[in-house]
PDB file of C-alpha atoms in Angstrom:
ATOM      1  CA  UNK A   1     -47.561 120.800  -3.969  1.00  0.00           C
ATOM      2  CA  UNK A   2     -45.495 118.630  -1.833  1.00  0.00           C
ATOM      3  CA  UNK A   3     -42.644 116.262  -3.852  1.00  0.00           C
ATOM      4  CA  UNK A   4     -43.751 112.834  -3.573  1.00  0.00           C
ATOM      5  CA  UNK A   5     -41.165 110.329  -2.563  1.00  0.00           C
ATOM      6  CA  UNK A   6     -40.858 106.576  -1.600  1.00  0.00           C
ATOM      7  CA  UNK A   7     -41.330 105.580   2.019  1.00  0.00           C
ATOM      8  CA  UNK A   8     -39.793 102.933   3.715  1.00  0.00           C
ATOM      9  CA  UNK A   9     -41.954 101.920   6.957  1.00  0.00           C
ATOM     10  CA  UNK A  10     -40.251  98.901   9.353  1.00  0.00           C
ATOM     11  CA  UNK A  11     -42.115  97.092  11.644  1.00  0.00           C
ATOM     12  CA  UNK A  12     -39.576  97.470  14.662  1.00  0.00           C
ATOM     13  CA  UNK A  13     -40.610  95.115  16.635  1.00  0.00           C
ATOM     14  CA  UNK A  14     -40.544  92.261  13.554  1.00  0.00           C
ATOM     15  CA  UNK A  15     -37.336  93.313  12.802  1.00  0.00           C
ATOM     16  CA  UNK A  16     -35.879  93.357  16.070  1.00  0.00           C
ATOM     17  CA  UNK A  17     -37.719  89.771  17.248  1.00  0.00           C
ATOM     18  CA  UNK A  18     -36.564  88.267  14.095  1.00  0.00           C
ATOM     19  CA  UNK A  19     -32.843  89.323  14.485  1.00  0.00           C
ATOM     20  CA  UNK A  20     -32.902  88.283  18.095  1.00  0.00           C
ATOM     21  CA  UNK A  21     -33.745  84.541  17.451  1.00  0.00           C
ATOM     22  CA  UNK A  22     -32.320  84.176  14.011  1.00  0.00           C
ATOM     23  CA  UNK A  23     -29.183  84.649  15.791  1.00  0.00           C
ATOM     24  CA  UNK A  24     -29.883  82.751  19.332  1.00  0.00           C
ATOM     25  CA  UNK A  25     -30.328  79.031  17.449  1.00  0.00           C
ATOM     26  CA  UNK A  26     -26.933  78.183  18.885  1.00  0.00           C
ATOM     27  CA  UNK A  27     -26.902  80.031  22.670  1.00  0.00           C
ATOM     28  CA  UNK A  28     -23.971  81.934  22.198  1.00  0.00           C
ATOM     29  CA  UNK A  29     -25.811  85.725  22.294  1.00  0.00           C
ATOM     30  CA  UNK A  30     -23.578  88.275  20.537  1.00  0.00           C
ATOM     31  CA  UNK A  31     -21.728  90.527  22.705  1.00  0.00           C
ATOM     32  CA  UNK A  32     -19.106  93.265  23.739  1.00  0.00           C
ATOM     33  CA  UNK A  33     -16.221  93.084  25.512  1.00  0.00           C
ATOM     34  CA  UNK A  34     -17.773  94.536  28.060  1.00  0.00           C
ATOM     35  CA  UNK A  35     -20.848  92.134  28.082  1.00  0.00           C
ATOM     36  CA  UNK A  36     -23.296  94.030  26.653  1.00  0.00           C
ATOM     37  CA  UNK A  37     -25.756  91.682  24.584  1.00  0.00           C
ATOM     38  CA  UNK A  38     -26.131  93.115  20.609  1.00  0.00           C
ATOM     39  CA  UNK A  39     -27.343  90.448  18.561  1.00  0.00           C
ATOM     40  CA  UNK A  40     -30.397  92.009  17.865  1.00  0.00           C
ATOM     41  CA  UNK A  41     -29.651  95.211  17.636  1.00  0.00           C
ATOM     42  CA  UNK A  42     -26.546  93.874  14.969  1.00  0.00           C
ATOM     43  CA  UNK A  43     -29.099  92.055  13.355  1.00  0.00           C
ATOM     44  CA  UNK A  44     -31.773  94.624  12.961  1.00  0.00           C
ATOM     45  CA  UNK A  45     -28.894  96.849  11.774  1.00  0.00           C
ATOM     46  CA  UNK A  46     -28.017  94.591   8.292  1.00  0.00           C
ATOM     47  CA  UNK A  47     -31.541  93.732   8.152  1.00  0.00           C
ATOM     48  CA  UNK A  48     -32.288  97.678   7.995  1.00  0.00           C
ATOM     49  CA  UNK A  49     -29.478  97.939   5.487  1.00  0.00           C
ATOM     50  CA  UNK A  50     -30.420  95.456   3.338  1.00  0.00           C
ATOM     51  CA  UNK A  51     -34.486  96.655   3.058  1.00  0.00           C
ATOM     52  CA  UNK A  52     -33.030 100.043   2.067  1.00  0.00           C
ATOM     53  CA  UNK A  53     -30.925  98.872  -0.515  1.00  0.00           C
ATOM     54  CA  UNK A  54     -33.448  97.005  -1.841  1.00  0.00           C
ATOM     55  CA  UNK A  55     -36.464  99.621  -1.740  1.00  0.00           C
ATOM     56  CA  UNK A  56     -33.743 102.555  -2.044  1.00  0.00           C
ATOM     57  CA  UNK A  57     -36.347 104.860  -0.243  1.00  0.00           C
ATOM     58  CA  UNK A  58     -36.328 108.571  -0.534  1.00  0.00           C
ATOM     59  CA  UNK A  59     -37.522 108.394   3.657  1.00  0.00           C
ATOM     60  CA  UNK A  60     -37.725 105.929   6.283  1.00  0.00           C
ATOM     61  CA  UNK A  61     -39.259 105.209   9.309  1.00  0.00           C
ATOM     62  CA  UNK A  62     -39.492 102.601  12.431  1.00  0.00           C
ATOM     63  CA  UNK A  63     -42.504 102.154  14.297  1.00  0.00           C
ATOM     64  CA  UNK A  64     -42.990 100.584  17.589  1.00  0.00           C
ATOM     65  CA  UNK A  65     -44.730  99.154  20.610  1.00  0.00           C
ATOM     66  CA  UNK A  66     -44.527 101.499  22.969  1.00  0.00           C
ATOM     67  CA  UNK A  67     -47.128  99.900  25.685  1.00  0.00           C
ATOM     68  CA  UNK A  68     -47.843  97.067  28.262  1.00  0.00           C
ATOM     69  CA  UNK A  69     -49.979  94.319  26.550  1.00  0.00           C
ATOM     70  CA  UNK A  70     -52.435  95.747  29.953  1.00  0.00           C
ATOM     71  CA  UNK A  71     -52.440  99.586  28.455  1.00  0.00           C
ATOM     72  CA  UNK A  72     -53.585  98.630  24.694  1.00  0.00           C
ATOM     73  CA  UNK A  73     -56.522  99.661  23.837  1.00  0.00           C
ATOM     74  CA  UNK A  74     -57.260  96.357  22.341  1.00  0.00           C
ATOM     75  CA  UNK A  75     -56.920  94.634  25.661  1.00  0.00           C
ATOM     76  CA  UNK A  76     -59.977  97.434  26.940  1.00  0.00           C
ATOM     77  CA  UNK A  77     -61.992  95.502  23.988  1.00  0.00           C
ATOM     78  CA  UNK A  78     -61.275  92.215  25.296  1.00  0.00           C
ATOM     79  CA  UNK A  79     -59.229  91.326  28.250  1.00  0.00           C
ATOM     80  CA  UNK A  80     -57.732  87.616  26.652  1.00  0.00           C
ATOM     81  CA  UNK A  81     -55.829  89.671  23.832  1.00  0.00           C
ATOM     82  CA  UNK A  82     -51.944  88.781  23.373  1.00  0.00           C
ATOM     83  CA  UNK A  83     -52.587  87.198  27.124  1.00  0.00           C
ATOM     84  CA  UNK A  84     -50.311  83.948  26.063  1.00  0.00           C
ATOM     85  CA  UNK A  85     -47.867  86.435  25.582  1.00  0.00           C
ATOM     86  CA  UNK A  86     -44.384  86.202  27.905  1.00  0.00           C
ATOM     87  CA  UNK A  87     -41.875  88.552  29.137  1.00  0.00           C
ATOM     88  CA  UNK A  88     -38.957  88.238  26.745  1.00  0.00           C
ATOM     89  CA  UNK A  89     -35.915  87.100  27.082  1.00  0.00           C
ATOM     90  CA  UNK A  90     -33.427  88.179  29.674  1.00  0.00           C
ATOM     91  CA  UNK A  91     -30.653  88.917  26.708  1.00  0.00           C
ATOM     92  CA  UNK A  92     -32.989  91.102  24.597  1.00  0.00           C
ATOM     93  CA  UNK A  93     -34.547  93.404  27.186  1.00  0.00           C
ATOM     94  CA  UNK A  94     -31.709  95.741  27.243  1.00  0.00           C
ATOM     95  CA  UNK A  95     -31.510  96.118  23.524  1.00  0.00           C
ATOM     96  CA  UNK A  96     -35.009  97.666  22.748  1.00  0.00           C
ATOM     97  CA  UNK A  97     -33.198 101.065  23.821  1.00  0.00           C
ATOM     98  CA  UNK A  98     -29.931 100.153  22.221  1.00  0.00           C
ATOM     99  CA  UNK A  99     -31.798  99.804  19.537  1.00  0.00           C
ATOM    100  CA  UNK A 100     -33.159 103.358  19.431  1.00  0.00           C
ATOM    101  CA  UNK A 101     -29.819 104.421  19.539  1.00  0.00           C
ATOM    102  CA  UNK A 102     -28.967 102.633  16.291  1.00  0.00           C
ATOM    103  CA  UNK A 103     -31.636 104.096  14.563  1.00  0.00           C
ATOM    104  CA  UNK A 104     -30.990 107.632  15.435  1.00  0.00           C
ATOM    105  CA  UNK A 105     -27.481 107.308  14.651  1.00  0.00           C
ATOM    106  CA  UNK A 106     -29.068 106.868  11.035  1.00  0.00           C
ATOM    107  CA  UNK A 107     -31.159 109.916  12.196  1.00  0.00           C
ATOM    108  CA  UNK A 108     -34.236 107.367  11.645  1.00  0.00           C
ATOM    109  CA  UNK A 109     -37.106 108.443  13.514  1.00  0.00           C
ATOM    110  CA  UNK A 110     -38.630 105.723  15.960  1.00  0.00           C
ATOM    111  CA  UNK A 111     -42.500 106.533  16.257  1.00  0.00           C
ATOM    112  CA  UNK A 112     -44.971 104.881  18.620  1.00  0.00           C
ATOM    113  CA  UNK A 113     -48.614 105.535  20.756  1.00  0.00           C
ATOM    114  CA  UNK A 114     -49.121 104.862  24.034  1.00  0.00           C
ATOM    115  CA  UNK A 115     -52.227 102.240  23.849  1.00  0.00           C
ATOM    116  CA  UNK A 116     -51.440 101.272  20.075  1.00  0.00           C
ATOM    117  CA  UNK A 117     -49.088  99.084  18.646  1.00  0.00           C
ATOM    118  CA  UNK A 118     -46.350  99.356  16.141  1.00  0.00           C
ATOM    119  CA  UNK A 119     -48.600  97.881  12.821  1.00  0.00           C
ATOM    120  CA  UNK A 120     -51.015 101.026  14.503  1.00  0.00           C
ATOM    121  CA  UNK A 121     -48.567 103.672  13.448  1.00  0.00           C
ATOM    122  CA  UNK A 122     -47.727 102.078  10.030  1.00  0.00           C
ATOM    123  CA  UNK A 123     -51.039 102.088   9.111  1.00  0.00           C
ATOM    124  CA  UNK A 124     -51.729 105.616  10.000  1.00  0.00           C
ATOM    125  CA  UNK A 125     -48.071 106.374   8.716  1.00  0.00           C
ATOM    126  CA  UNK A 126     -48.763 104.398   5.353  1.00  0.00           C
ATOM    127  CA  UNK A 127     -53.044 105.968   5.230  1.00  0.00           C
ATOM    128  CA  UNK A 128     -51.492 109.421   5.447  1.00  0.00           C
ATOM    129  CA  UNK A 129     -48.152 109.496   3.260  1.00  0.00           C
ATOM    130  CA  UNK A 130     -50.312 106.970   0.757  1.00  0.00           C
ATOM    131  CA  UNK A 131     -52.587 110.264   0.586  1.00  0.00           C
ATOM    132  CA  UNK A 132     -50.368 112.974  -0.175  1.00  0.00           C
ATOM    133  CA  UNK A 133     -49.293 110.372  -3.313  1.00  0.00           C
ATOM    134  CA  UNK A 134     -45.644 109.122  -1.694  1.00  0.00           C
ATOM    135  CA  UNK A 135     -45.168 105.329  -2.387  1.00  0.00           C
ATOM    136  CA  UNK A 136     -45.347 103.489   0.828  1.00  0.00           C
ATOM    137  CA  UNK A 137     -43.166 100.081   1.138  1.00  0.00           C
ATOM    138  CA  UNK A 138     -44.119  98.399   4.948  1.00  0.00           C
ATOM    139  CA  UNK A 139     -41.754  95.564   5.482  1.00  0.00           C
ATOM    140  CA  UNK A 140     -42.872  93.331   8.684  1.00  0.00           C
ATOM    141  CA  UNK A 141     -43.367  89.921   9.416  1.00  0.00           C
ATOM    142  CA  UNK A 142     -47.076  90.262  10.508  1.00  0.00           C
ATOM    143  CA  UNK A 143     -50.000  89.364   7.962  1.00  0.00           C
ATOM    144  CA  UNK A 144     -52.317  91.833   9.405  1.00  0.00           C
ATOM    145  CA  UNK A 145     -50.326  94.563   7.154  1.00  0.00           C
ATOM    146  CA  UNK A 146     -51.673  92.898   4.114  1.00  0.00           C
ATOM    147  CA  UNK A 147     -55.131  94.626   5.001  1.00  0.00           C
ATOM    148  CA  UNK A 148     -52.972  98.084   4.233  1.00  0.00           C
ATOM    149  CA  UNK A 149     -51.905  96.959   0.658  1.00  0.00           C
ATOM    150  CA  UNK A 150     -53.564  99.453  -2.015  1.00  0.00           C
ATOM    151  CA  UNK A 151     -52.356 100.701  -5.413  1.00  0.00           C
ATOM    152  CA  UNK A 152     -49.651 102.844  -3.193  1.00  0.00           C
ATOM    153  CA  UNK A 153     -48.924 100.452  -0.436  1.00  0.00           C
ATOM    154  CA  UNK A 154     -46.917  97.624  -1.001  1.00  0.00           C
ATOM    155  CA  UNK A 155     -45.823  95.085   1.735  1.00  0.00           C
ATOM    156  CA  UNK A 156     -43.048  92.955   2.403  1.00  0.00           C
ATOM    157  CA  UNK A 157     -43.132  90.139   4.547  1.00  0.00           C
ATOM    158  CA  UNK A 158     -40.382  89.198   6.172  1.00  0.00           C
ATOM    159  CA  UNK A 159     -39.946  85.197   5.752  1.00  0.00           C
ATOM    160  CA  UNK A 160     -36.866  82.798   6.986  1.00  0.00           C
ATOM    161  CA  UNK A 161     -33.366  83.016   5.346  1.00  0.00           C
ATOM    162  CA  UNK A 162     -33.371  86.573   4.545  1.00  0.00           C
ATOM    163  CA  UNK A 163     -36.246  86.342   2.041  1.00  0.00           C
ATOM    164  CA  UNK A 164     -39.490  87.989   1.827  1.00  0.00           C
ATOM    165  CA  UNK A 165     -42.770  87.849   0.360  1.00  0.00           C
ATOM    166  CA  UNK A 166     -44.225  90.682  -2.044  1.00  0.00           C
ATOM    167  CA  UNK A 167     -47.607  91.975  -1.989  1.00  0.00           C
ATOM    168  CA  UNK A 168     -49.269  94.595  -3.561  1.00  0.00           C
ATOM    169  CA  UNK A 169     -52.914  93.989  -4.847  1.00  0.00           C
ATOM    170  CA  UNK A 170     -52.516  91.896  -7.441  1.00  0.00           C
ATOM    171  CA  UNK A 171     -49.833  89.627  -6.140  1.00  0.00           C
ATOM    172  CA  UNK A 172     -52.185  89.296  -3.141  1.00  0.00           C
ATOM    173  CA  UNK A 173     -55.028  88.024  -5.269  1.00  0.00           C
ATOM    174  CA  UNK A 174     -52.803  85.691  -7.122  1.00  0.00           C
ATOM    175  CA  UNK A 175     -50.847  84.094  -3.521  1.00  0.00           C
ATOM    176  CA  UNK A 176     -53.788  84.258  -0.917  1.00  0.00           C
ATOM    177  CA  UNK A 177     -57.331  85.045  -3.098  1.00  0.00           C
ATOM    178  CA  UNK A 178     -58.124  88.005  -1.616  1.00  0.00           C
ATOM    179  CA  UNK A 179     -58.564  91.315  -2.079  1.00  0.00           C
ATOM    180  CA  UNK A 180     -57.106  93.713   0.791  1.00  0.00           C
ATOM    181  CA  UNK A 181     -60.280  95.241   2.169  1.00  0.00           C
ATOM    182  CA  UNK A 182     -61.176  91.040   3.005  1.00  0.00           C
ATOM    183  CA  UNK A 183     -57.759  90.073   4.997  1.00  0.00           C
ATOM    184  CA  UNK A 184     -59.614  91.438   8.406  1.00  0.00           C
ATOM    185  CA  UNK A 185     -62.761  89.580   7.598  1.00  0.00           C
ATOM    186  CA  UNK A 186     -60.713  86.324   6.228  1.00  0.00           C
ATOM    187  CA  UNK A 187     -59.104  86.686  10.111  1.00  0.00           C
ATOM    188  CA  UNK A 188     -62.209  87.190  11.840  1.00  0.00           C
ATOM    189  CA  UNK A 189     -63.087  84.000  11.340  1.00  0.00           C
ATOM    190  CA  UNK A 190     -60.216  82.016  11.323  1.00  0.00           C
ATOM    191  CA  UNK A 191     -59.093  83.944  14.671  1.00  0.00           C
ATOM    192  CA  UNK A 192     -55.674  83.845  15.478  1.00  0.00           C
ATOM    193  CA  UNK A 193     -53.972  81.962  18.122  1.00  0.00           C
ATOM    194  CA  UNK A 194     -50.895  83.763  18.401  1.00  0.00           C
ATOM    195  CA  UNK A 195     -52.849  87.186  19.387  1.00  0.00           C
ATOM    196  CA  UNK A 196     -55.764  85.038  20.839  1.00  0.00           C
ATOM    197  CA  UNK A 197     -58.090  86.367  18.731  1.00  0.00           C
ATOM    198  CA  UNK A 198     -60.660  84.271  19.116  1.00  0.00           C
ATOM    199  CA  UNK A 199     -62.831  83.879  16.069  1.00  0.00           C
ATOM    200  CA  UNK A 200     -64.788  81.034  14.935  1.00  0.00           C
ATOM    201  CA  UNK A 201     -64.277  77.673  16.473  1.00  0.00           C
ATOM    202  CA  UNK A 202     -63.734  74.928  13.911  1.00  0.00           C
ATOM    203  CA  UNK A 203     -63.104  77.506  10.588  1.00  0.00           C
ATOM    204  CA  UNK A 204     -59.679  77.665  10.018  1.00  0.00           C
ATOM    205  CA  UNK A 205     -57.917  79.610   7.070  1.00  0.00           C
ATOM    206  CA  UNK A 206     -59.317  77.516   3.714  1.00  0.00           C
ATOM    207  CA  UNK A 207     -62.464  77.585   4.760  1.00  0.00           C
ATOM    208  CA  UNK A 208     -61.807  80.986   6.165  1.00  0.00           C
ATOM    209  CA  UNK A 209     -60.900  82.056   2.712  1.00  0.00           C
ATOM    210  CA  UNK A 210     -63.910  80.367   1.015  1.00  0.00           C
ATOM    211  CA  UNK A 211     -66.429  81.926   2.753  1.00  0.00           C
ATOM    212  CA  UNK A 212     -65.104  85.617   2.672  1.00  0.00           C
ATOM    213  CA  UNK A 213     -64.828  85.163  -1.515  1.00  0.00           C
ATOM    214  CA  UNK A 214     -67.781  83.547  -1.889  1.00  0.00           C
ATOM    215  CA  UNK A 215     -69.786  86.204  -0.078  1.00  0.00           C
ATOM    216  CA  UNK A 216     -67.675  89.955  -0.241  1.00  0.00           C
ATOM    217  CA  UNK A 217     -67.613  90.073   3.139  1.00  0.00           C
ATOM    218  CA  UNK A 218     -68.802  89.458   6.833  1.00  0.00           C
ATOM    219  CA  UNK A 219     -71.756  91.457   6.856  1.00  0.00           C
ATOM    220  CA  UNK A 220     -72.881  89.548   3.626  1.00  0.00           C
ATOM    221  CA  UNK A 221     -72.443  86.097   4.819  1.00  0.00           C
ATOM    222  CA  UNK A 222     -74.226  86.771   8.020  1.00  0.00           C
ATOM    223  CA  UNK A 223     -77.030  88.645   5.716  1.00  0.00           C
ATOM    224  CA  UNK A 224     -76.630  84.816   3.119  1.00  0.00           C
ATOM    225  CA  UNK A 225     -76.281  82.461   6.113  1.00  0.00           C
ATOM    226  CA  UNK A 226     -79.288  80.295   4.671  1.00  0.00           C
ATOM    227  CA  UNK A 227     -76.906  79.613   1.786  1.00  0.00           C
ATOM    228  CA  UNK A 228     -74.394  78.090   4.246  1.00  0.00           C
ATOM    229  CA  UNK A 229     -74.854  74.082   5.264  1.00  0.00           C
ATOM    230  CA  UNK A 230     -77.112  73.427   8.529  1.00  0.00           C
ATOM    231  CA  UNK A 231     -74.068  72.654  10.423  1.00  0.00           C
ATOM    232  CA  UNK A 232     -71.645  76.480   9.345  1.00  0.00           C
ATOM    233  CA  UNK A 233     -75.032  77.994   9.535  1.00  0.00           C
ATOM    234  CA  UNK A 234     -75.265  76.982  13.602  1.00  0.00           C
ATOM    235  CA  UNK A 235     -71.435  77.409  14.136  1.00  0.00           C
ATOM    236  CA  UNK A 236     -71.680  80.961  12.760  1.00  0.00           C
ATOM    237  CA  UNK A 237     -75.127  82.189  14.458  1.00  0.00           C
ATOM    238  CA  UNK A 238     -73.248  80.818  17.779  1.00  0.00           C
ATOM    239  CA  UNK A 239     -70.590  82.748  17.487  1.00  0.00           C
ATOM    240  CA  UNK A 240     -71.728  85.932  15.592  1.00  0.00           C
ATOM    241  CA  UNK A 241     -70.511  88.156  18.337  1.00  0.00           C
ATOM    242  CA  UNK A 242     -67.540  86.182  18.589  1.00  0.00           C
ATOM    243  CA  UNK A 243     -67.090  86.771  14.969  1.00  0.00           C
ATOM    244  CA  UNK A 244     -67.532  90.320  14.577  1.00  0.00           C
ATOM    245  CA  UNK A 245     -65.168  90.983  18.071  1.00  0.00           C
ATOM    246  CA  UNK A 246     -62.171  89.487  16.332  1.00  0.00           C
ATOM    247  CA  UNK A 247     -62.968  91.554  13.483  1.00  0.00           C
ATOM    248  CA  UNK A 248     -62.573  94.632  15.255  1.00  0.00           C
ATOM    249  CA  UNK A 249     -59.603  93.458  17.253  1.00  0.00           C
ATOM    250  CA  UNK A 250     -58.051  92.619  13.464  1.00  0.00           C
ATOM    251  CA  UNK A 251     -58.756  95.658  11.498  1.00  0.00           C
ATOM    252  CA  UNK A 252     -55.197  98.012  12.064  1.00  0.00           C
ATOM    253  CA  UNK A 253     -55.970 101.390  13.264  1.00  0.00           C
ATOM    254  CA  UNK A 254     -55.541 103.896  10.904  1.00  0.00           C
ATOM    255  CA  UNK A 255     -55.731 107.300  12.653  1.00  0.00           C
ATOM    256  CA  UNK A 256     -53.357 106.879  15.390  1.00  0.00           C
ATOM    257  CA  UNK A 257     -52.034 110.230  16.943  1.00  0.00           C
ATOM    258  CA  UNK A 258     -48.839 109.979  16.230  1.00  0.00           C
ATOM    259  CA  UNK A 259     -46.202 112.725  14.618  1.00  0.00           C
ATOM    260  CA  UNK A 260     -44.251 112.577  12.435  1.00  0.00           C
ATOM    261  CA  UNK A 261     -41.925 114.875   9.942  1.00  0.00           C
ATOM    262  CA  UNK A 262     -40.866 114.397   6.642  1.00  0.00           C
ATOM    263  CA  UNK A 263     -38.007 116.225   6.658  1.00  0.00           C
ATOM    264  CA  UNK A 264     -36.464 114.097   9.699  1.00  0.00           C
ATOM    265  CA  UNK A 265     -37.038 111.031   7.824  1.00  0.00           C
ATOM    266  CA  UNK A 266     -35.016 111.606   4.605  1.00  0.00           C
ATOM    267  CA  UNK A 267     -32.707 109.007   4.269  1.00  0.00           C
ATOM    268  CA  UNK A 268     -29.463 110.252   4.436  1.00  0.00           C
ATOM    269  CA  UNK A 269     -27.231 109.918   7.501  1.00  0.00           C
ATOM    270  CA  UNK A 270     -23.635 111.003   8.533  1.00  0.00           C
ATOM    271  CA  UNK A 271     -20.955 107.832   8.374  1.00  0.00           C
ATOM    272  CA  UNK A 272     -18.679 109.005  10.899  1.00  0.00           C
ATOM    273  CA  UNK A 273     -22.244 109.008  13.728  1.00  0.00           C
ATOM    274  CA  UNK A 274     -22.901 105.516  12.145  1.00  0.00           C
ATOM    275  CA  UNK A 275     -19.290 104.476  12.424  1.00  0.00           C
ATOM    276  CA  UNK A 276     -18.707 105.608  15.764  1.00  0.00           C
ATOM    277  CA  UNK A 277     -21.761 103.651  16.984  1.00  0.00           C
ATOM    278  CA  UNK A 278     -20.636 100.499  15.085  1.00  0.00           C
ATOM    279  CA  UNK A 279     -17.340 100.964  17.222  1.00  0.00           C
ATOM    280  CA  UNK A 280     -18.548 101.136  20.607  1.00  0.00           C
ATOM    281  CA  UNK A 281     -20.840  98.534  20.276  1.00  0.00           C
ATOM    282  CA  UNK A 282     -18.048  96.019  18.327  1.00  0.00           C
ATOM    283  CA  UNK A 283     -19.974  95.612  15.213  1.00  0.00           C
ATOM    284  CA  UNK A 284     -16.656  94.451  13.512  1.00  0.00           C
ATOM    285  CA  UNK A 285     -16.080  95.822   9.836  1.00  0.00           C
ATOM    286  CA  UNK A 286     -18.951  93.206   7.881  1.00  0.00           C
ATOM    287  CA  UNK A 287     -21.308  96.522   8.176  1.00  0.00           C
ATOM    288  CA  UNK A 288     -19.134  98.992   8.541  1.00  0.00           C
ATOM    289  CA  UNK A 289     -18.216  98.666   4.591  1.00  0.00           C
ATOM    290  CA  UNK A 290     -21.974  99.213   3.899  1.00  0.00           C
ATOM    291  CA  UNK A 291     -21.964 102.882   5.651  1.00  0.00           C
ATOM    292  CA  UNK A 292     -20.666 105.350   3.353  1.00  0.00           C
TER     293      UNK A 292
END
């Protein structure tokens, strides 16, 4: 039998968006002396080191969007997914690679899918590992992830300031009301504007909520709709397919073919790499003390 270890999944992207504007308030954009932009990838770099001293993992691993919003599967399934989304911005574009150089510097592995996105691979990362009986730990700013949360699979999410949010079942029972299996279902109706998922005109999240406790689940309120006012009853039977399109756009795909090996994601990592990258990218010594 396989040791069992703790496994510390990052949503790349999260991390790497979040970094990028946390630091941009002002519109002075770190860089080298020889112009190259870094804020992110500086950023993204303490925020790394600070989730791994907090989880102190055993492994970790980044996972990313590797696609065009065009190539996602989800956008085969409906052609107005993510379409409010724009290019980014001129200063960041270079440092998705740079990046990737960061991470494998801490001989991090960066995983991704052509066609799926980076919540994609943690799910089938976190469904797998979760199996074999590692403890999973996803930190991301997304929501969706809470649908992955399970007696194994705790999530973090990343909030303003540094700070995060914990869930694991019970804390997400106690902070939202639901139970992990309803998160999808809570979002199929409530859609989501910043993916444009769709959902159900005029529910939003409370109501949302209400319904999805009071009935299990989707399939059980549509089966209980004569239970539901004259006016939700209508709103829902307009929109059923509506409804139960979001939910599939929602629910994170868990069997993504993506590799992976354990042994190239134990967290350990040679300094000097590290330090050498740190140099020629003028990272100054703030994170250098942390590498050792």
């Amino acid at each position: 039998m396989n040791e069992t270890g703790k496994v510390l999944l990052i949503d790349g992207m999260s991390f790497l968006f979040r970094a990028f504007y946390g630091s941009a308030w002002g519109g002075a954009y770190r860089q080298t002396s020889t112009g190259v932009y870094t804020n992110a990838v500086y950023g993204f770099t303490k925020m790394m080191l600070d989730y791994a001293e907090l989880v102190r993992p055993t492994h970790l691993m980044v996972g990313w969007d590797v696609a065009s919003r065009e190539s996602l599967v989800r956008s085969q399934w409906f052609d107005g997914y993510k379409s409010n989304r724009t290019a980014p911005p001129d200063e960041l574009i270079p440092q998705f690679e740079l990046v990737k150089e960061i991470t494998a510097a801490f001989s991090v592995p960066n995983l991704g899918c052509p066609g799926y996105e980076g919540d994609d691979v943690l799910g089938t990362l976190s469904t797998r590992l979760a199996a074999d009986g590692h403890e999973i730990v996803i930190a991301t700013g997304d929501y969706d992830s809470l649908q992955l949360v399970d007696e194994n699979v705790s999530v973090k999410i990343l909030k303003n300031g540094g700070k995060h949010e914990h869930y694991d079942p019970a804390s997400l029972r106690a902070l939202r009301g639901i139970a992990p299996e309803q998160v999808v279902d809570v979002k199929a109706l409530m859609g989501d504007t910043s993916d444009c998922i769709p959902g159900c005109p005029g529910i939003g999240e409370k109501t949302a909520t209400k319904l999805i406790t009071e009935h299990g689940n989707l399939d059980n309120l549509y089966d209980n709709l004569t239970s539901c006012t004259p006016k939700m009853r209508s709103k829902l039977e307009e929109h059923r397919e509506q409804v139960y399109l979001s939910q599939k756009l929602a629910t994170i795909i868990r069997d993504v073919p993506v590799e992976f090996s354990m042994e190239e994601a134990v967290w350990a990592y040679d300094p000097e790499t590290v330090l050498n990258k740190f140099d020629e990218l003028e990272f100054g010594r703030s994170l250098a003390t942390r590498v050792g």
